[in-house]
Amino acid sequence: QAYKNNYLAQVTIENRHPLGRLDHWNLTWEWMRGEFINSLKGAYVRKVDISGCLNGKVGEYYGDMDFSKVLNCEKKPILFDLPPEKADDAQMGKIPFCCRNGTLLPETMDSTKSKSAFVIEVFKIPPDLNRTTIYPPHKWKIVGDLNPNYRCGAPIRVEPAQSPDPTGVEAVKYAIASWQIVCNISRPTKGNSRCCVTFSAYYNKSAIPCDTCACGCEDTAKCNPNKPAMLLPPEALLVPFENRSVKAKAWAQIQHFKVPKPLPCGDNCGVSINWHVSSDYKQGWAARLTLFNWKSINFENWFTAVQFKKAGSGYERMFSFNATLLKELNNTIFIQGIEGMNYLIGKKNGSDPENDPDVPGKQQSVVTFKKRGKTWPDIAKGDGFPTKVLFNGEECALPSRIPVSTGIRFSVSLSLLFLCKFVSYLLIQRLN
């Protein structure tokens, strides 16, 4: 709807990335021509601030307006989704696809929860006092909580959006004007991830932790941000980084590793994922996936995804999680918790940082693979480790090393074994 000095617009956010996601989304933009938000339905503003309207052109033109009822006059407002209990609220809700607490799931996971919408009432100022003079805001940005970084382009004028006629008859209603803003996921640069991966394997005693400063380092006064992370005993992955020093140094002494001084900094990641290669046999192999939540927030309806260079197409089954092989996405295995296990709780604070440290929220499952085709993956040489891991759409930092096989493998044929037994029998007979 458009009037002389104001208009109503519907903003629809659609998640079209098969592995993208947003939780508790916050949307912002920049008004270019002095506009302000009078009211909202289906969303709300972080700040109810009218100070920008009281002075300047807005205050001059709308001198008799009751600004106490205006919602926001900031040039760069921040909007967020409403909780589900507001969906049927006559004043704030009653908008289709609104009020989901800011969750935008990928269609791969749930197509009914991949869209959000709200309606905004915008007031204009001179010289734009014309029904058809509408300028969309620019510099759009949308962020979530431990989600991918989205980089948005400029608004592009498109064909007016269509919707069913509200009267219920078989007719189509056209919008006055429509614009589209496309936001693409940008890969995190080194040190700017928010989740990381650790590797371990049955054929190596040491676990490889997340890389030093994988998710950034702020305080490096007492640690070295440039040294590689120290190898750990697998059980050390269960304790916070600040409690690993003693275990790491003791393990280095047992395994005859060098201990750098000062010690490497931590990874500082909110979520870490351990991929453990647990077995390798003629027909297939298996791994164990463990998720650690080091943040205080809970992750509802979480998902993770793993890609491999060679081994992904052999996916067979997952035991405690739901998993699907997406062949069209480079044989990506899409994993989510089953009902009752789709809630990754936050860390539990310990009573004493030294003697009773924090305990991370944790979930775990086993996944099996078949060896198919003419070229089988070589698990002992690293084919059993993923080349890309995502958590809730965020690409996680991978370790710069993989566990190597240190054991000696023997291959003995049955015929040779029989011959050895036969020779042993003859020697025993001769000695007797």
Short mmCIF file of C-alpha atoms in Angstrom, two decimals:
data_model
loop_
_atom_site.label_atom_id
_atom_site.label_comp_id
_atom_site.label_asym_id
_atom_site.label_seq_id
_atom_site.Cartn_x
_atom_site.Cartn_y
_atom_site.Cartn_z
CA GLN A 1 0.00 0.00 0.00
CA ALA A 2 1.27 3.46 -0.88
CA TYR A 3 0.09 6.91 0.18
CA LYS A 4 1.39 10.42 -0.28
CA ASN A 5 3.81 10.51 2.65
CA ASN A 6 4.02 6.85 3.75
CA TYR A 7 3.77 3.26 2.52
CA LEU A 8 3.40 -0.31 3.78
CA ALA A 9 5.92 -2.92 2.66
CA GLN A 10 6.17 -6.63 3.27
CA VAL A 11 9.69 -7.96 3.77
CA THR A 12 10.09 -11.68 3.07
CA ILE A 13 13.33 -13.51 3.92
CA GLU A 14 13.81 -16.86 2.17
CA ASN A 15 16.63 -19.31 2.85
CA ARG A 16 17.47 -20.93 -0.48
CA HIS A 17 20.86 -22.40 0.45
CA PRO A 18 20.72 -26.19 1.01
CA LEU A 19 23.22 -25.94 3.88
CA GLY A 20 22.68 -22.34 5.03
CA ARG A 21 20.91 -21.31 8.21
CA LEU A 22 20.13 -18.41 10.54
CA ASP A 23 19.23 -18.49 14.24
CA HIS A 24 17.89 -15.42 16.05
CA TRP A 25 18.40 -13.36 12.91
CA ASN A 26 19.01 -9.62 13.10
CA LEU A 27 18.35 -7.57 9.96
CA THR A 28 19.66 -4.08 9.34
CA TRP A 29 19.85 -1.57 6.49
CA GLU A 30 20.51 2.12 5.91
CA TRP A 31 17.81 4.64 5.00
CA MET A 32 19.03 6.86 2.17
CA ARG A 33 16.36 9.62 2.11
CA GLY A 34 15.39 10.39 5.70
CA GLU A 35 12.69 7.71 6.14
CA PHE A 36 11.66 6.35 9.53
CA ILE A 37 9.69 3.36 10.88
CA ASN A 38 6.28 4.22 12.26
CA SER A 39 5.09 0.66 13.03
CA LEU A 40 5.91 -3.04 12.53
CA LYS A 41 3.97 -6.32 12.51
CA GLY A 42 5.75 -9.67 12.62
CA ALA A 43 9.07 -8.19 13.77
CA TYR A 44 10.39 -5.51 16.11
CA VAL A 45 13.31 -3.10 16.50
CA ARG A 46 16.20 -3.50 18.94
CA LYS A 47 15.90 0.17 19.93
CA VAL A 48 12.68 2.17 20.23
CA ASP A 49 14.42 5.44 19.44
CA ILE A 50 12.70 8.63 18.17
CA SER A 51 15.52 11.10 18.83
CA GLY A 52 16.41 11.22 15.13
CA CYS A 53 12.91 12.47 14.26
CA LEU A 54 12.71 15.32 16.74
CA ASN A 55 15.27 17.45 14.93
CA GLY A 56 15.99 18.27 11.32
CA LYS A 57 13.70 17.81 8.33
CA VAL A 58 11.49 15.16 9.93
CA GLY A 59 10.66 17.36 12.92
CA GLU A 60 10.00 20.34 10.66
CA TYR A 61 7.65 18.55 8.28
CA TYR A 62 5.80 16.47 10.89
CA GLY A 63 5.59 19.24 13.49
CA ASP A 64 2.15 18.20 14.77
CA MET A 65 2.83 14.46 14.79
CA ASP A 66 2.72 12.48 18.06
CA PHE A 67 6.18 10.92 17.96
CA SER A 68 5.55 8.93 21.14
CA LYS A 69 3.81 6.37 18.95
CA VAL A 70 6.63 6.20 16.38
CA LEU A 71 8.79 3.08 16.61
CA ASN A 72 12.23 4.02 15.30
CA CYS A 73 13.98 6.98 13.69
CA GLU A 74 17.51 5.57 13.39
CA LYS A 75 19.27 5.75 10.04
CA LYS A 76 20.46 2.16 10.56
CA PRO A 77 17.70 0.32 12.47
CA ILE A 78 18.17 -3.26 13.65
CA LEU A 79 15.14 -5.53 13.36
CA PHE A 80 14.59 -9.01 14.79
CA ASP A 81 11.98 -11.74 14.63
CA LEU A 82 9.36 -12.20 17.34
CA PRO A 83 8.89 -15.30 19.54
CA PRO A 84 6.13 -17.83 18.62
CA GLU A 85 3.79 -16.60 21.35
CA LYS A 86 3.38 -13.33 19.40
CA ALA A 87 2.15 -15.06 16.23
CA ASP A 88 -1.53 -14.54 17.07
CA ASP A 89 -1.11 -11.16 18.70
CA ALA A 90 -3.51 -8.74 16.96
CA GLN A 91 -1.15 -5.79 17.34
CA MET A 92 2.26 -7.38 16.69
CA GLY A 93 1.54 -10.65 14.87
CA LYS A 94 -1.03 -12.05 12.44
CA ILE A 95 1.55 -12.12 9.61
CA PRO A 96 2.14 -15.42 7.75
CA PHE A 97 5.65 -16.86 8.34
CA CYS A 98 6.35 -14.49 11.23
CA CYS A 99 7.28 -15.11 14.82
CA ARG A 100 9.69 -18.06 14.72
CA ASN A 101 12.25 -16.58 17.08
CA GLY A 102 14.52 -15.76 14.17
CA THR A 103 15.08 -19.29 12.87
CA LEU A 104 15.55 -19.85 9.14
CA LEU A 105 16.24 -23.51 8.41
CA PRO A 106 17.43 -24.79 5.03
CA GLU A 107 14.83 -26.48 2.83
CA THR A 108 17.01 -29.60 3.09
CA MET A 109 15.99 -29.79 6.73
CA ASP A 110 12.46 -28.34 6.85
CA SER A 111 10.94 -26.37 3.97
CA THR A 112 8.11 -25.09 6.20
CA LYS A 113 10.62 -23.19 8.34
CA SER A 114 12.80 -21.69 5.62
CA LYS A 115 10.94 -18.37 5.36
CA SER A 116 10.25 -15.30 7.55
CA ALA A 117 8.09 -12.26 6.85
CA PHE A 118 7.01 -9.00 8.45
CA VAL A 119 5.15 -5.80 7.47
CA ILE A 120 6.64 -2.37 7.99
CA GLU A 121 5.02 1.09 7.85
CA VAL A 122 7.49 3.69 6.54
CA PHE A 123 7.08 7.47 6.56
CA LYS A 124 8.83 9.68 3.98
CA ILE A 125 9.87 13.33 3.90
CA PRO A 126 10.06 15.94 1.09
CA PRO A 127 10.81 15.86 -1.81
CA ASP A 128 9.54 12.25 -1.99
CA LEU A 129 5.87 13.06 -1.28
CA ASN A 130 4.37 11.02 -4.09
CA ARG A 131 2.62 7.64 -4.05
CA THR A 132 4.99 6.13 -6.59
CA THR A 133 8.18 7.70 -5.26
CA ILE A 134 9.58 4.84 -3.18
CA TYR A 135 13.26 4.19 -2.60
CA PRO A 136 14.32 0.96 -0.86
CA PRO A 137 17.00 1.19 1.83
CA HIS A 138 20.55 0.11 0.98
CA LYS A 139 23.48 -1.60 2.74
CA TRP A 140 21.47 -4.58 3.90
CA LYS A 141 22.99 -7.00 6.40
CA ILE A 142 21.63 -10.09 8.12
CA VAL A 143 23.38 -12.04 10.89
CA GLY A 144 22.54 -14.92 13.21
CA ASP A 145 23.98 -16.64 16.26
CA LEU A 146 26.91 -18.90 15.27
CA ASN A 147 25.77 -18.96 11.66
CA PRO A 148 27.44 -18.24 8.31
CA ASN A 149 28.48 -14.74 7.35
CA TYR A 150 26.13 -13.39 4.67
CA ARG A 151 27.22 -10.63 2.32
CA CYS A 152 24.26 -8.77 0.80
CA GLY A 153 24.09 -7.00 -2.53
CA ALA A 154 22.20 -3.86 -3.50
CA PRO A 155 18.39 -3.91 -4.00
CA ILE A 156 17.43 -4.86 -7.57
CA ARG A 157 14.05 -3.85 -9.02
CA VAL A 158 12.10 -6.96 -10.05
CA GLU A 159 8.61 -7.72 -11.31
CA PRO A 160 5.93 -6.78 -8.74
CA ALA A 161 5.31 -9.64 -6.34
CA GLN A 162 2.06 -11.60 -6.67
CA SER A 163 -0.16 -12.89 -3.89
CA PRO A 164 -3.64 -14.45 -3.63
CA ASP A 165 -6.45 -11.93 -3.47
CA PRO A 166 -7.42 -11.42 0.21
CA THR A 167 -11.13 -11.76 -0.62
CA GLY A 168 -10.65 -15.46 -1.30
CA VAL A 169 -11.77 -15.39 -4.94
CA GLU A 170 -9.53 -16.87 -7.64
CA ALA A 171 -7.63 -13.70 -8.41
CA VAL A 172 -4.05 -12.46 -8.10
CA LYS A 173 -3.05 -9.25 -6.36
CA TYR A 174 0.06 -7.40 -7.53
CA ALA A 175 2.34 -5.32 -5.34
CA ILE A 176 2.96 -1.69 -6.33
CA ALA A 177 6.71 -2.34 -6.59
CA SER A 178 9.17 -5.03 -5.54
CA TRP A 179 12.91 -5.26 -4.99
CA GLN A 180 15.15 -8.24 -4.33
CA ILE A 181 18.28 -8.36 -2.19
CA VAL A 182 20.53 -11.42 -2.53
CA CYS A 183 22.80 -12.35 0.37
CA ASN A 184 25.46 -14.97 -0.31
CA ILE A 185 27.47 -16.95 2.22
CA SER A 186 31.11 -15.88 2.44
CA ARG A 187 33.69 -18.43 3.56
CA PRO A 188 35.34 -17.58 6.89
CA THR A 189 38.94 -16.44 6.62
CA LYS A 190 41.67 -17.96 8.76
CA GLY A 191 41.07 -17.17 12.41
CA ASN A 192 37.49 -16.00 11.84
CA SER A 193 35.59 -19.27 12.16
CA ARG A 194 33.11 -19.94 14.96
CA CYS A 195 33.39 -23.72 15.05
CA CYS A 196 36.28 -26.11 14.56
CA VAL A 197 37.07 -29.79 14.05
CA THR A 198 39.35 -32.21 15.88
CA PHE A 199 40.67 -35.47 14.40
CA SER A 200 41.54 -38.81 16.00
CA ALA A 201 41.86 -42.42 14.84
CA TYR A 202 42.12 -45.95 16.19
CA TYR A 203 45.61 -46.31 14.66
CA ASN A 204 47.15 -43.31 16.48
CA LYS A 205 47.20 -42.69 20.23
CA SER A 206 47.13 -38.87 19.92
CA ALA A 207 44.17 -36.66 19.12
CA ILE A 208 44.73 -33.62 16.92
CA PRO A 209 42.94 -30.62 18.46
CA CYS A 210 41.59 -27.58 16.67
CA ASP A 211 44.24 -25.26 15.26
CA THR A 212 45.66 -22.49 17.40
CA CYS A 213 43.39 -19.41 17.24
CA ALA A 214 41.05 -21.21 14.80
CA CYS A 215 38.27 -18.86 15.92
CA GLY A 216 40.50 -15.90 16.71
CA CYS A 217 42.74 -14.83 19.59
CA GLU A 218 42.30 -11.61 21.54
CA ASP A 219 44.70 -12.05 24.47
CA THR A 220 48.09 -13.45 23.41
CA ALA A 221 50.14 -12.10 26.31
CA LYS A 222 50.55 -15.52 27.94
CA CYS A 223 50.35 -17.81 24.90
CA ASN A 224 51.83 -18.15 21.42
CA PRO A 225 49.32 -17.64 18.57
CA ASN A 226 51.82 -18.87 15.96
CA LYS A 227 52.74 -22.28 17.38
CA PRO A 228 50.80 -25.37 16.23
CA ALA A 229 48.40 -26.85 18.76
CA MET A 230 49.89 -29.61 20.92
CA LEU A 231 48.79 -33.21 20.40
CA LEU A 232 46.53 -34.51 23.18
CA PRO A 233 45.34 -37.72 24.77
CA PRO A 234 41.78 -38.23 23.45
CA GLU A 235 40.16 -37.69 26.86
CA ALA A 236 41.59 -34.15 26.96
CA LEU A 237 39.07 -33.10 24.28
CA LEU A 238 36.38 -33.34 26.97
CA VAL A 239 37.80 -30.55 29.13
CA PRO A 240 37.98 -26.78 28.45
CA PHE A 241 41.17 -25.52 26.84
CA GLU A 242 42.32 -23.73 29.98
CA ASN A 243 42.33 -27.12 31.79
CA ARG A 244 44.30 -29.00 29.12
CA SER A 245 47.79 -27.66 29.81
CA VAL A 246 48.71 -30.26 32.43
CA LYS A 247 47.38 -33.12 30.29
CA ALA A 248 49.11 -31.77 27.17
CA LYS A 249 52.50 -31.45 28.86
CA ALA A 250 52.22 -34.87 30.51
CA TRP A 251 51.26 -36.43 27.17
CA ALA A 252 54.19 -34.72 25.46
CA GLN A 253 56.55 -36.19 28.06
CA ILE A 254 55.15 -39.70 27.61
CA GLN A 255 55.23 -39.52 23.81
CA HIS A 256 58.57 -37.61 23.68
CA PHE A 257 57.08 -34.53 22.01
CA LYS A 258 58.60 -31.08 22.32
CA VAL A 259 56.84 -28.61 24.61
CA PRO A 260 56.84 -25.05 23.18
CA LYS A 261 57.34 -22.07 25.48
CA PRO A 262 55.05 -20.26 25.83
CA LEU A 263 52.34 -22.81 25.11
CA PRO A 264 50.13 -22.35 22.01
CA CYS A 265 46.94 -20.33 22.42
CA GLY A 266 43.54 -22.01 22.41
CA ASP A 267 41.11 -22.27 19.51
CA ASN A 268 38.42 -20.03 21.15
CA CYS A 269 35.60 -21.76 19.24
CA GLY A 270 32.04 -22.00 20.49
CA VAL A 271 31.47 -25.46 19.00
CA SER A 272 34.00 -28.20 18.28
CA ILE A 273 33.34 -31.43 16.39
CA ASN A 274 35.48 -34.54 16.80
CA TRP A 275 35.74 -36.97 13.88
CA HIS A 276 37.24 -40.29 15.05
CA VAL A 277 38.03 -43.06 12.56
CA SER A 278 37.14 -46.09 14.67
CA SER A 279 37.66 -49.08 12.33
CA ASP A 280 38.81 -50.14 8.87
CA TYR A 281 38.04 -53.54 7.36
CA LYS A 282 37.85 -55.17 3.95
CA GLN A 283 34.22 -54.33 3.16
CA GLY A 284 34.05 -50.90 4.81
CA TRP A 285 34.99 -48.62 7.66
CA ALA A 286 33.38 -46.66 10.51
CA ALA A 287 33.77 -43.34 12.32
CA ARG A 288 32.39 -41.66 15.43
CA LEU A 289 31.08 -38.10 15.34
CA THR A 290 30.97 -36.10 18.59
CA LEU A 291 29.67 -32.55 18.97
CA PHE A 292 30.84 -30.32 21.84
CA ASN A 293 28.99 -27.10 22.72
CA TRP A 294 31.31 -24.75 24.63
CA LYS A 295 28.82 -21.87 24.61
CA SER A 296 26.16 -21.15 27.21
CA ILE A 297 23.36 -21.06 24.62
CA ASN A 298 21.44 -24.12 23.43
CA PHE A 299 21.21 -25.17 19.79
CA GLU A 300 17.72 -26.35 18.90
CA ASN A 301 17.23 -28.37 15.70
CA TRP A 302 20.97 -28.34 15.05
CA PHE A 303 22.51 -29.88 11.94
CA THR A 304 25.97 -30.63 10.66
CA ALA A 305 27.27 -31.65 7.24
CA VAL A 306 30.48 -33.41 6.17
CA GLN A 307 32.17 -33.76 2.79
CA PHE A 308 34.94 -36.11 1.66
CA LYS A 309 37.17 -36.31 -1.40
CA LYS A 310 36.70 -40.05 -1.95
CA ALA A 311 34.83 -41.73 0.88
CA GLY A 312 31.50 -39.87 1.03
CA SER A 313 29.73 -41.86 -1.68
CA GLY A 314 30.17 -45.02 0.40
CA TYR A 315 27.91 -43.75 3.21
CA GLU A 316 25.84 -46.62 4.63
CA ARG A 317 24.02 -45.56 7.82
CA MET A 318 24.13 -43.49 10.99
CA PHE A 319 22.90 -44.94 14.25
CA SER A 320 21.83 -42.16 16.67
CA PHE A 321 21.25 -39.29 14.23
CA ASN A 322 19.28 -38.85 11.03
CA ALA A 323 21.62 -38.63 8.05
CA THR A 324 21.10 -38.23 4.30
CA LEU A 325 23.63 -38.48 1.48
CA LEU A 326 23.25 -35.46 -0.82
CA LYS A 327 24.92 -36.68 -4.01
CA GLU A 328 24.20 -33.45 -5.84
CA LEU A 329 26.26 -31.52 -3.25
CA ASN A 330 29.59 -33.32 -3.73
CA ASN A 331 28.35 -36.36 -1.79
CA THR A 332 27.73 -34.31 1.35
CA ILE A 333 26.31 -36.20 4.34
CA PHE A 334 23.62 -34.03 5.96
CA ILE A 335 23.21 -34.92 9.66
CA GLN A 336 20.64 -33.83 12.22
CA GLY A 337 19.43 -35.06 15.57
CA ILE A 338 16.45 -37.39 15.74
CA GLU A 339 13.42 -36.33 17.76
CA GLY A 340 14.48 -36.09 21.37
CA MET A 341 18.15 -35.66 20.40
CA ASN A 342 17.88 -32.50 18.29
CA TYR A 343 18.77 -30.20 21.19
CA LEU A 344 22.47 -29.58 21.79
CA ILE A 345 22.51 -28.07 25.25
CA GLY A 346 24.98 -25.41 26.34
CA LYS A 347 27.92 -25.99 28.63
CA LYS A 348 27.37 -26.61 32.33
CA ASN A 349 29.40 -24.27 34.52
CA GLY A 350 31.62 -26.01 37.05
CA SER A 351 31.94 -24.86 40.65
CA ASP A 352 35.74 -24.54 40.51
CA PRO A 353 37.72 -23.77 37.32
CA GLU A 354 40.66 -25.96 38.46
CA ASN A 355 39.03 -28.90 40.27
CA ASP A 356 35.52 -28.81 38.79
CA PRO A 357 35.79 -27.31 35.26
CA ASP A 358 32.95 -26.51 32.85
CA VAL A 359 31.32 -29.48 31.10
CA PRO A 360 30.35 -29.00 27.44
CA GLY A 361 27.02 -30.04 25.99
CA LYS A 362 27.74 -33.22 24.02
CA GLN A 363 26.10 -35.56 21.50
CA GLN A 364 27.61 -38.53 19.71
CA SER A 365 26.86 -41.09 17.01
CA VAL A 366 28.57 -43.75 14.88
CA VAL A 367 28.50 -43.73 11.08
CA THR A 368 29.42 -46.63 8.79
CA PHE A 369 30.65 -46.69 5.19
CA LYS A 370 30.92 -49.35 2.50
CA LYS A 371 33.91 -49.61 0.20
CA ARG A 372 32.41 -49.34 -3.26
CA GLY A 373 33.83 -49.03 -6.75
CA LYS A 374 37.21 -49.94 -8.15
CA THR A 375 39.20 -47.32 -6.20
CA TRP A 376 38.67 -47.78 -2.48
CA PRO A 377 39.52 -44.99 -0.04
CA ASP A 378 42.78 -45.49 1.85
CA ILE A 379 41.64 -44.85 5.41
CA ALA A 380 45.12 -45.12 6.97
CA LYS A 381 46.42 -42.42 4.61
CA GLY A 382 43.72 -39.91 5.50
CA ASP A 383 40.81 -40.61 3.13
CA GLY A 384 38.60 -41.24 6.17
CA PHE A 385 38.75 -37.60 7.29
CA PRO A 386 36.35 -34.96 5.89
CA THR A 387 37.59 -32.09 3.74
CA LYS A 388 34.74 -29.79 4.80
CA VAL A 389 32.56 -29.73 7.93
CA LEU A 390 29.66 -27.36 8.62
CA PHE A 391 27.65 -26.74 11.78
CA ASN A 392 24.33 -24.93 11.39
CA GLY A 393 25.55 -23.65 8.03
CA GLU A 394 28.84 -22.25 9.38
CA GLU A 395 31.95 -23.75 7.78
CA CYS A 396 34.19 -25.01 10.58
CA ALA A 397 37.98 -24.71 10.70
CA LEU A 398 39.72 -28.01 9.97
CA PRO A 399 43.01 -29.09 11.60
CA SER A 400 46.12 -28.52 9.51
CA ARG A 401 47.21 -32.12 10.25
CA ILE A 402 45.63 -35.57 10.19
CA PRO A 403 46.49 -38.61 12.32
CA VAL A 404 48.99 -40.90 10.63
CA SER A 405 49.29 -44.65 10.97
CA THR A 406 52.32 -45.61 13.08
CA GLY A 407 51.64 -49.33 13.33
CA ILE A 408 53.13 -52.12 11.17
CA ARG A 409 50.56 -54.04 9.15
CA PHE A 410 51.02 -57.70 8.24
CA SER A 411 49.32 -59.54 5.40
CA VAL A 412 49.45 -63.34 5.59
CA SER A 413 47.81 -65.72 3.13
CA LEU A 414 46.08 -68.94 4.24
CA SER A 415 48.31 -71.09 2.02
CA LEU A 416 51.45 -69.62 3.58
CA LEU A 417 49.99 -70.12 7.04
CA PHE A 418 49.29 -73.80 6.24
CA LEU A 419 52.85 -74.26 4.93
CA CYS A 420 54.31 -72.77 8.11
CA LYS A 421 52.23 -75.11 10.25
CA PHE A 422 53.28 -78.11 8.13
CA VAL A 423 57.00 -77.23 8.41
CA SER A 424 56.59 -76.75 12.16
CA TYR A 425 54.99 -80.20 12.40
CA LEU A 426 57.92 -81.83 10.51
CA LEU A 427 60.47 -80.10 12.76
CA ILE A 428 58.68 -81.27 15.89
CA GLN A 429 58.55 -84.84 14.54
CA ARG A 430 62.25 -84.77 13.71
CA LEU A 431 63.21 -83.46 17.16
CA ASN A 432 61.17 -86.20 18.77
#
